[in-house]
Amino acid sequence: MLKVYNLKDLNAKAVEDLCKRNIDSNNHIRAAVTEIIDEVKLNGDNALKTFAEKFDGISLNKLFLEKEEIRTIASGASEEAKQALKLAYDNIWKFHASQLRTEEKTETSKGVVCWRELRAIEKVGLYIPGGTAVLPSTFLMLGIPARIAGCKEIIVCSPPQKDGKVNAYLAYCAELLEIDRIYLAGGAQAVAAMAYGTESILKVDKIFGPGNQYVTKAKTIIQSESQTAIDMPAGPSEVLVIADDTANAEYVAADLLAQAEHGIDSQAVLVCSSAKIIEETILELKKQLTLLPRAEIAAKAIANSYAVLCSDLKEAMQFSNSYAPEHLILATDQWESICDYIVNAGSVFLGHLTPESAGDYASGTNHTLPTSSYAKAYSGVSVDSFVKKITFQHINKEGIRNLGPAVEILASLEGLQAHKNAVTVRLKDSRE
């Protein structure tokens, strides 16, 4: 069950160690992933079929589903499920559409105008996990901002199910997003296929999507070794709940288990100023765990998780900023008073009635977020993730006369005569 630590007993090194997770200290995962990547680079589609048989237990005749097959599969989704997915689609679209803004031009000095314009990344790859749980919500979270941004090529990879297809909910999301082909590839091999290309799968410019430690390691390797970028290191899911004596232990336990059921390498952390709430939460965990279909998975994740007793909410927030959680829940009446202290978090859920599950599915915010402390440097997926912001500038005669002399001086300071001359020849003409 949940281990409990008292923050006052922990020194800085102990806190640092407690905040570490998903560490591949012996490089076992890196070695396995490197081997998979090399195999895909060498053997392309054949390697993907071999890995599908090895990891997914399915012999594939072809590596993709096309529009008509997707439509047929989608027809198997219930109306209730379709309505829920459409509601999520609409809310996610509405939130992300607001991120697409045209920036104003700025005259930095007389006659010198600078601005930025958005251009969509042309070819993007979306990885939709499908291990112990298939996530159509992730398809929406990645596909919607890609569509809003205007990406020309959207390659979608997801592991095949035992019938050699995808489930009806994933297929329905493909219809909503107007995706005509889904590639049946999962894990590190799917990442490699999108990074380097195969006979069937187009090489993309940037890869998006969460996954297990193997998927995350593949993304970090290909980012350094190929010409393909990644959204962020988004690995096993995690939540940190900050609570005080106003928290509802039943709610807190439910939130912790909601993350724990993702996978055995997920982590759920409670940082609380009330020993009583910690005790009540542990009792609730035991009670609720027995009712979960994925109880075995959740129990292993909870065993790898912990609670920290702290003196007050400010101290709790300091620990949270060190941990830098993917999901941060403020289970307190005082959430407004501590929001300004949040420095590192992927997505934040405020108050007792805002479960992280809402953000996972249908409130509108994106659930593809940085994990393993990468929230210290990365943001979650947004429309910005799918575009480049290109700077433009235009200088007229008055502008070159105003700016040119300063540029000449600065170029001379750096000993770059050709840089200076590129201005000098223009100044000469502009003065005539």
Protein backbone atom coordinates (compact mmCIF):
# COMPACT_ATOMS: atom_id res chain seq x y z
CA MET A 1 0.00 0.00 0.00
CA LEU A 2 0.97 3.68 -0.06
CA LYS A 3 4.26 4.42 1.70
CA VAL A 4 4.24 7.49 3.96
CA TYR A 5 7.12 9.92 4.52
CA ASN A 6 7.38 12.93 6.82
CA LEU A 7 8.93 15.84 4.94
CA LYS A 8 10.68 17.15 8.06
CA ASP A 9 12.68 13.89 8.20
CA LEU A 10 13.93 14.23 4.61
CA ASN A 11 17.04 16.18 3.61
CA ALA A 12 17.49 17.74 0.16
CA LYS A 13 19.13 14.60 -1.28
CA ALA A 14 16.32 12.38 0.04
CA VAL A 15 13.70 14.67 -1.56
CA GLU A 16 15.63 14.60 -4.84
CA ASP A 17 15.77 10.79 -4.76
CA LEU A 18 12.07 10.57 -3.92
CA CYS A 19 11.22 12.70 -6.96
CA LYS A 20 13.09 10.41 -9.38
CA ARG A 21 11.03 7.95 -11.43
CA ASN A 22 11.31 5.70 -14.45
CA ILE A 23 15.11 5.65 -14.31
CA ASP A 24 16.84 3.24 -16.70
CA SER A 25 19.98 3.03 -14.57
CA ASN A 26 21.36 -0.10 -16.27
CA ASN A 27 20.42 1.05 -19.77
CA HIS A 28 18.38 -2.14 -20.30
CA ILE A 29 15.54 -0.20 -21.94
CA ARG A 30 17.92 1.85 -24.10
CA ALA A 31 19.65 -1.31 -25.33
CA ALA A 32 16.36 -3.01 -26.21
CA VAL A 33 14.99 0.08 -27.93
CA THR A 34 18.17 0.69 -29.90
CA GLU A 35 17.95 -2.86 -31.22
CA ILE A 36 14.31 -2.32 -32.28
CA ILE A 37 15.14 0.97 -34.02
CA ASP A 38 18.03 -0.59 -35.92
CA GLU A 39 15.84 -3.48 -37.05
CA VAL A 40 13.15 -1.12 -38.38
CA LYS A 41 15.73 1.01 -40.18
CA LEU A 42 17.15 -2.14 -41.81
CA ASN A 43 14.00 -4.14 -42.62
CA GLY A 44 11.14 -1.62 -42.69
CA ASP A 45 7.67 -3.16 -43.02
CA ASN A 46 8.93 -6.70 -42.46
CA ALA A 47 10.38 -5.65 -39.11
CA LEU A 48 7.04 -4.14 -38.11
CA LYS A 49 5.23 -7.37 -38.98
CA THR A 50 7.77 -9.38 -37.00
CA PHE A 51 7.38 -7.13 -33.97
CA ALA A 52 3.57 -7.28 -34.24
CA GLU A 53 3.80 -11.06 -33.95
CA LYS A 54 6.34 -10.87 -31.11
CA PHE A 55 4.79 -8.13 -28.97
CA ASP A 56 1.13 -8.04 -30.01
CA GLY A 57 0.60 -11.72 -30.74
CA ILE A 58 -0.86 -11.09 -34.19
CA SER A 59 0.26 -12.07 -37.70
CA LEU A 60 -0.51 -9.14 -40.02
CA ASN A 61 -1.13 -9.50 -43.74
CA LYS A 62 -0.97 -5.73 -44.15
CA LEU A 63 0.14 -2.89 -41.90
CA PHE A 64 -2.76 -0.49 -42.24
CA LEU A 65 -6.51 -0.02 -42.28
CA GLU A 66 -8.05 2.18 -44.97
CA LYS A 67 -11.08 4.46 -45.03
CA GLU A 68 -13.76 1.84 -45.79
CA GLU A 69 -12.42 -0.57 -43.17
CA ILE A 70 -12.27 2.24 -40.62
CA ARG A 71 -15.89 3.20 -41.37
CA THR A 72 -17.04 -0.40 -40.96
CA ILE A 73 -15.22 -0.76 -37.64
CA ALA A 74 -16.55 2.61 -36.40
CA SER A 75 -20.13 1.47 -37.02
CA GLY A 76 -19.67 -0.94 -34.13
CA ALA A 77 -19.42 1.90 -31.60
CA SER A 78 -22.57 2.52 -29.57
CA GLU A 79 -24.50 5.77 -29.99
CA GLU A 80 -23.81 6.59 -26.36
CA ALA A 81 -20.06 6.25 -26.92
CA LYS A 82 -20.22 8.31 -30.13
CA GLN A 83 -22.07 11.11 -28.36
CA ALA A 84 -19.50 11.18 -25.55
CA LEU A 85 -16.60 11.21 -28.01
CA LYS A 86 -18.28 13.96 -30.06
CA LEU A 87 -18.76 16.07 -26.92
CA ALA A 88 -15.07 15.62 -26.08
CA TYR A 89 -14.15 16.43 -29.69
CA ASP A 90 -16.16 19.67 -29.62
CA ASN A 91 -14.71 20.86 -26.29
CA ILE A 92 -11.13 20.00 -27.25
CA TRP A 93 -11.57 21.73 -30.61
CA LYS A 94 -13.04 24.85 -28.98
CA PHE A 95 -10.19 25.15 -26.46
CA HIS A 96 -7.43 24.54 -29.00
CA ALA A 97 -8.92 26.76 -31.72
CA SER A 98 -8.51 29.71 -29.33
CA GLN A 99 -4.73 29.16 -29.44
CA LEU A 100 -4.45 30.02 -33.14
CA ARG A 101 -3.71 33.73 -33.16
CA THR A 102 -2.24 36.17 -35.69
CA GLU A 103 0.44 38.34 -34.13
CA GLU A 104 0.66 42.06 -34.82
CA LYS A 105 3.56 43.63 -36.67
CA THR A 106 5.96 45.66 -34.54
CA GLU A 107 7.95 48.70 -35.71
CA THR A 108 11.08 48.25 -33.61
CA SER A 109 12.55 51.53 -34.89
CA LYS A 110 11.49 53.97 -37.58
CA GLY A 111 11.37 52.12 -40.89
CA VAL A 112 12.10 48.67 -39.37
CA VAL A 113 9.10 46.31 -39.08
CA CYS A 114 9.31 42.81 -37.55
CA TRP A 115 6.67 40.12 -37.07
CA ARG A 116 6.02 36.39 -36.80
CA GLU A 117 3.77 34.16 -38.87
CA LEU A 118 2.63 30.60 -38.21
CA ARG A 119 3.33 27.77 -40.62
CA ALA A 120 2.09 24.24 -39.97
CA ILE A 121 4.59 21.42 -39.66
CA GLU A 122 3.96 19.57 -42.91
CA LYS A 123 4.29 15.92 -41.87
CA VAL A 124 3.43 14.79 -38.34
CA GLY A 125 3.19 11.35 -36.76
CA LEU A 126 0.67 10.56 -34.04
CA TYR A 127 1.28 7.61 -31.74
CA ILE A 128 -1.89 6.31 -30.07
CA PRO A 129 -1.07 3.85 -27.24
CA GLY A 130 -2.81 0.51 -27.22
CA GLY A 131 -1.11 -1.68 -24.64
CA THR A 132 -3.11 -2.55 -21.54
CA ALA A 133 -5.60 0.21 -22.49
CA VAL A 134 -6.55 1.65 -25.88
CA LEU A 135 -6.87 5.43 -25.73
CA PRO A 136 -9.20 7.03 -28.29
CA SER A 137 -9.02 10.19 -26.17
CA THR A 138 -5.33 10.50 -27.07
CA PHE A 139 -6.30 10.34 -30.75
CA LEU A 140 -8.52 13.40 -30.23
CA MET A 141 -5.89 15.20 -28.15
CA LEU A 142 -3.31 14.86 -30.93
CA GLY A 143 -5.47 14.89 -34.04
CA ILE A 144 -7.48 18.01 -33.23
CA PRO A 145 -4.56 20.45 -32.81
CA ALA A 146 -2.91 18.89 -35.89
CA ARG A 147 -6.05 19.61 -37.92
CA ILE A 148 -6.41 23.14 -36.50
CA ALA A 149 -2.77 23.87 -37.30
CA GLY A 150 -3.27 22.67 -40.90
CA CYS A 151 -0.69 19.87 -41.09
CA LYS A 152 -0.69 18.41 -44.62
CA GLU A 153 0.24 14.82 -43.72
CA ILE A 154 -0.98 13.16 -40.52
CA ILE A 155 0.39 9.65 -40.00
CA VAL A 156 -1.36 7.64 -37.28
CA CYS A 157 0.14 4.53 -35.65
CA SER A 158 -1.54 2.35 -33.05
CA PRO A 159 -0.87 -1.26 -31.99
CA PRO A 160 -3.11 -3.90 -33.59
CA GLN A 161 -5.70 -5.63 -31.45
CA LYS A 162 -5.96 -9.42 -31.39
CA ASP A 163 -8.23 -9.33 -34.44
CA GLY A 164 -5.62 -7.41 -36.44
CA LYS A 165 -7.66 -4.20 -36.37
CA VAL A 166 -8.30 -1.26 -34.00
CA ASN A 167 -11.30 -0.87 -31.73
CA ALA A 168 -14.50 0.88 -32.79
CA TYR A 169 -13.86 3.97 -30.67
CA LEU A 170 -10.48 4.62 -32.26
CA ALA A 171 -12.05 4.15 -35.68
CA TYR A 172 -14.84 6.61 -34.87
CA CYS A 173 -12.24 9.19 -33.79
CA ALA A 174 -10.52 8.66 -37.14
CA GLU A 175 -13.81 9.50 -38.86
CA LEU A 176 -14.26 12.66 -36.76
CA LEU A 177 -10.71 13.72 -37.60
CA GLU A 178 -11.01 12.75 -41.28
CA ILE A 179 -8.09 10.34 -41.02
CA ASP A 180 -8.26 7.85 -43.90
CA ARG A 181 -5.54 5.41 -42.83
CA ILE A 182 -4.38 3.94 -39.50
CA TYR A 183 -1.08 2.04 -39.38
CA LEU A 184 -1.03 -1.07 -37.20
CA ALA A 185 2.23 -0.56 -35.38
CA GLY A 186 2.95 0.01 -31.71
CA GLY A 187 5.76 0.61 -29.26
CA ALA A 188 9.27 1.72 -30.09
CA GLN A 189 8.93 0.17 -33.55
CA ALA A 190 6.13 2.59 -34.46
CA VAL A 191 8.25 5.54 -33.37
CA ALA A 192 11.16 4.24 -35.45
CA ALA A 193 8.92 3.74 -38.49
CA MET A 194 7.68 7.32 -38.37
CA ALA A 195 11.16 8.69 -37.73
CA TYR A 196 12.93 6.88 -40.56
CA GLY A 197 10.11 5.76 -42.84
CA THR A 198 9.33 2.30 -44.22
CA GLU A 199 7.83 1.01 -47.46
CA SER A 200 4.35 1.82 -46.12
CA ILE A 201 4.89 4.56 -43.55
CA LEU A 202 5.98 8.05 -44.51
CA LYS A 203 8.90 9.61 -42.65
CA VAL A 204 7.54 12.53 -40.64
CA ASP A 205 8.98 15.79 -39.35
CA LYS A 206 7.73 15.48 -35.78
CA ILE A 207 6.32 12.67 -33.64
CA PHE A 208 3.63 13.12 -30.99
CA GLY A 209 2.11 10.91 -28.35
CA PRO A 210 2.58 9.36 -24.92
CA GLY A 211 3.61 5.79 -24.22
CA ASN A 212 5.46 3.46 -21.89
CA GLN A 213 9.16 3.71 -21.05
CA TYR A 214 10.09 2.00 -24.34
CA VAL A 215 8.12 4.49 -26.44
CA THR A 216 9.55 7.42 -24.48
CA LYS A 217 13.11 6.12 -24.84
CA ALA A 218 12.60 5.60 -28.58
CA LYS A 219 11.44 9.20 -28.93
CA THR A 220 14.45 10.58 -27.09
CA ILE A 221 16.84 8.42 -29.15
CA ILE A 222 15.39 9.33 -32.54
CA GLN A 223 15.37 13.03 -31.62
CA SER A 224 19.13 12.92 -31.19
CA GLU A 225 19.90 10.59 -34.09
CA SER A 226 17.41 11.45 -36.84
CA GLN A 227 16.03 14.59 -38.42
CA THR A 228 12.69 14.02 -36.71
CA ALA A 229 11.63 16.11 -33.72
CA ILE A 230 9.37 14.99 -30.85
CA ASP A 231 6.68 16.75 -28.86
CA MET A 232 8.23 15.98 -25.46
CA PRO A 233 9.29 13.01 -23.31
CA ALA A 234 5.78 11.83 -22.36
CA GLY A 235 6.10 8.50 -20.59
CA PRO A 236 4.20 6.61 -17.87
CA SER A 237 1.43 8.70 -16.35
CA GLU A 238 1.64 10.39 -12.95
CA VAL A 239 -0.37 12.60 -10.59
CA LEU A 240 0.49 14.60 -7.50
CA VAL A 241 -2.34 15.64 -5.19
CA ILE A 242 -1.83 18.49 -2.73
CA ALA A 243 -4.37 18.23 0.09
CA ASP A 244 -5.17 19.63 3.52
CA ASP A 245 -7.80 18.96 6.16
CA THR A 246 -10.52 20.33 3.83
CA ALA A 247 -9.92 17.50 1.35
CA ASN A 248 -12.36 14.64 0.76
CA ALA A 249 -10.38 11.42 1.23
CA GLU A 250 -12.76 9.49 -1.01
CA TYR A 251 -12.11 11.94 -3.85
CA VAL A 252 -8.34 11.93 -3.27
CA ALA A 253 -8.15 8.13 -3.31
CA ALA A 254 -10.20 8.03 -6.50
CA ASP A 255 -7.83 10.50 -8.15
CA LEU A 256 -4.76 8.52 -7.11
CA LEU A 257 -6.25 5.28 -8.45
CA ALA A 258 -7.28 6.96 -11.71
CA GLN A 259 -3.59 7.39 -12.49
CA ALA A 260 -2.48 4.10 -10.96
CA GLU A 261 -4.70 2.05 -13.27
CA HIS A 262 -2.84 3.35 -16.35
CA GLY A 263 0.04 0.95 -15.77
CA ILE A 264 2.32 -0.59 -13.18
CA ASP A 265 4.95 2.07 -13.86
CA SER A 266 2.52 4.94 -13.23
CA GLN A 267 2.92 6.93 -10.03
CA ALA A 268 0.40 8.59 -7.69
CA VAL A 269 1.71 10.94 -4.99
CA LEU A 270 -0.18 12.58 -2.13
CA VAL A 271 1.39 15.60 -0.42
CA CYS A 272 -0.76 16.54 2.53
CA SER A 273 -0.65 18.76 5.62
CA SER A 274 -3.08 16.50 7.49
CA ALA A 275 -2.04 13.11 8.89
CA LYS A 276 -5.74 12.33 9.35
CA ILE A 277 -6.50 12.82 5.63
CA ILE A 278 -3.52 10.61 4.71
CA GLU A 279 -4.83 7.83 6.95
CA GLU A 280 -8.36 8.16 5.59
CA THR A 281 -7.05 8.18 2.01
CA ILE A 282 -5.12 4.96 2.57
CA LEU A 283 -8.29 3.31 3.92
CA GLU A 284 -10.22 4.56 0.88
CA LEU A 285 -7.52 3.22 -1.46
CA LYS A 286 -7.93 -0.25 0.02
CA LYS A 287 -11.70 0.00 -0.26
CA GLN A 288 -11.86 1.34 -3.83
CA LEU A 289 -9.05 -0.84 -5.15
CA THR A 290 -11.07 -4.02 -4.64
CA LEU A 291 -13.79 -2.69 -6.97
CA LEU A 292 -11.53 -1.96 -9.96
CA PRO A 293 -11.33 -4.29 -12.98
CA ARG A 294 -7.67 -3.25 -13.31
CA ALA A 295 -7.01 -3.72 -9.59
CA GLU A 296 -3.84 -5.77 -10.08
CA ILE A 297 -2.25 -3.09 -12.25
CA ALA A 298 -3.36 -0.26 -9.96
CA ALA A 299 -2.13 -2.06 -6.84
CA LYS A 300 1.38 -2.43 -8.29
CA ALA A 301 1.45 1.26 -9.21
CA ILE A 302 0.24 2.27 -5.73
CA ALA A 303 2.99 0.13 -4.21
CA ASN A 304 5.44 2.24 -6.22
CA SER A 305 3.80 5.46 -4.98
CA TYR A 306 3.81 7.35 -1.69
CA ALA A 307 2.37 10.06 0.54
CA VAL A 308 4.33 12.92 2.09
CA LEU A 309 3.23 14.63 5.30
CA CYS A 310 4.13 18.32 5.28
CA SER A 311 3.53 21.24 7.63
CA ASP A 312 1.45 23.49 5.34
CA LEU A 313 0.32 24.08 1.75
CA LYS A 314 3.29 26.29 0.89
CA GLU A 315 5.68 23.50 1.89
CA ALA A 316 3.56 21.07 -0.13
CA MET A 317 3.91 23.31 -3.17
CA GLN A 318 7.69 23.43 -2.77
CA PHE A 319 7.78 19.64 -2.89
CA SER A 320 5.46 19.63 -5.90
CA ASN A 321 7.71 22.03 -7.81
CA SER A 322 10.66 19.71 -7.13
CA TYR A 323 8.64 16.70 -8.35
CA ALA A 324 7.26 18.64 -11.37
CA PRO A 325 4.18 16.45 -11.89
CA GLU A 326 2.42 15.70 -15.14
CA HIS A 327 -0.91 16.28 -13.37
CA LEU A 328 -1.28 18.45 -10.27
CA ILE A 329 -4.52 18.43 -8.26
CA LEU A 330 -5.12 21.04 -5.54
CA ALA A 331 -7.59 19.30 -3.22
CA THR A 332 -8.08 22.21 -0.86
CA ASP A 333 -10.48 25.08 -0.22
CA GLN A 334 -7.42 27.35 -0.37
CA TRP A 335 -6.39 26.56 -3.94
CA GLU A 336 -6.60 30.18 -5.06
CA SER A 337 -4.05 31.25 -2.46
CA ILE A 338 -1.37 28.83 -3.68
CA CYS A 339 -1.84 28.93 -7.46
CA ASP A 340 0.79 31.64 -7.88
CA TYR A 341 3.39 29.35 -6.29
CA ILE A 342 3.01 26.74 -9.06
CA VAL A 343 6.20 26.73 -11.13
CA ASN A 344 6.45 23.20 -12.54
CA ALA A 345 3.38 21.21 -13.65
CA GLY A 346 1.96 19.84 -16.87
CA SER A 347 -1.73 20.51 -16.16
CA VAL A 348 -3.44 21.74 -12.99
CA PHE A 349 -6.84 20.80 -11.53
CA LEU A 350 -8.29 23.21 -9.01
CA GLY A 351 -10.60 22.43 -6.11
CA HIS A 352 -12.54 19.43 -4.90
CA LEU A 353 -14.84 19.03 -7.91
CA THR A 354 -12.19 19.07 -10.65
CA PRO A 355 -10.95 15.51 -11.20
CA GLU A 356 -7.96 14.91 -13.45
CA SER A 357 -10.22 12.55 -15.43
CA ALA A 358 -12.08 15.59 -16.80
CA GLY A 359 -8.89 16.82 -18.45
CA ASP A 360 -8.07 13.32 -19.65
CA TYR A 361 -11.25 13.21 -21.68
CA ALA A 362 -13.56 16.09 -22.26
CA SER A 363 -13.01 19.45 -20.52
CA GLY A 364 -11.00 20.68 -23.49
CA THR A 365 -7.39 20.87 -22.28
CA ASN A 366 -4.81 18.49 -23.70
CA HIS A 367 -3.79 15.38 -21.80
CA THR A 368 -0.51 14.77 -23.64
CA LEU A 369 1.83 16.21 -21.04
CA PRO A 370 5.47 16.06 -19.88
CA THR A 371 6.27 13.38 -17.29
CA SER A 372 9.28 12.37 -15.17
CA SER A 373 10.03 15.97 -14.10
CA TYR A 374 10.16 17.23 -17.70
CA ALA A 375 7.42 19.71 -16.72
CA LYS A 376 10.35 21.81 -15.50
CA ALA A 377 11.17 22.54 -19.15
CA TYR A 378 8.31 21.38 -21.40
CA SER A 379 4.69 22.38 -21.95
CA GLY A 380 1.89 20.00 -22.87
CA VAL A 381 0.76 19.50 -26.45
CA SER A 382 -1.10 22.44 -27.99
CA VAL A 383 -1.63 23.95 -31.43
CA ASP A 384 1.78 25.60 -30.90
CA SER A 385 3.30 22.11 -30.94
CA PHE A 386 2.16 21.60 -34.54
CA VAL A 387 3.34 24.91 -35.99
CA LYS A 388 6.56 26.80 -36.54
CA LYS A 389 6.71 30.52 -35.82
CA ILE A 390 8.76 32.16 -38.55
CA THR A 391 10.09 35.67 -38.05
CA PHE A 392 9.83 38.27 -40.82
CA GLN A 393 11.27 41.76 -41.14
CA HIS A 394 11.16 44.57 -43.66
CA ILE A 395 13.43 47.61 -43.70
CA ASN A 396 12.88 50.67 -45.90
CA LYS A 397 15.34 53.49 -46.74
CA GLU A 398 14.62 55.39 -43.54
CA GLY A 399 15.01 52.16 -41.57
CA ILE A 400 18.41 51.23 -42.99
CA ARG A 401 19.65 54.79 -42.36
CA ASN A 402 18.47 54.59 -38.73
CA LEU A 403 19.59 51.05 -37.96
CA GLY A 404 22.54 50.58 -40.31
CA PRO A 405 25.28 52.50 -38.42
CA ALA A 406 24.65 50.50 -35.22
CA VAL A 407 24.83 47.22 -37.16
CA GLU A 408 28.13 48.34 -38.75
CA ILE A 409 29.61 49.05 -35.31
CA LEU A 410 28.45 45.73 -33.86
CA ALA A 411 29.77 43.77 -36.86
CA SER A 412 33.14 45.52 -36.49
CA LEU A 413 33.22 44.66 -32.78
CA GLU A 414 32.93 40.98 -33.71
CA GLY A 415 35.45 41.21 -36.52
CA LEU A 416 32.92 40.24 -39.21
CA GLN A 417 33.71 42.59 -42.07
CA ALA A 418 31.36 40.99 -44.59
CA HIS A 419 28.48 41.50 -42.18
CA LYS A 420 29.38 45.18 -41.93
CA ASN A 421 29.73 45.50 -45.69
CA ALA A 422 26.24 44.05 -46.31
CA VAL A 423 24.94 47.15 -44.50
CA THR A 424 27.49 49.63 -45.85
CA VAL A 425 26.58 49.01 -49.51
CA ARG A 426 22.92 49.60 -48.72
CA LEU A 427 23.61 52.74 -46.67
CA LYS A 428 25.54 54.16 -49.60
CA ASP A 429 22.59 53.69 -51.94
CA SER A 430 19.99 54.86 -49.42
CA ARG A 431 21.77 58.18 -48.97
CA GLU A 432 21.93 59.01 -52.65
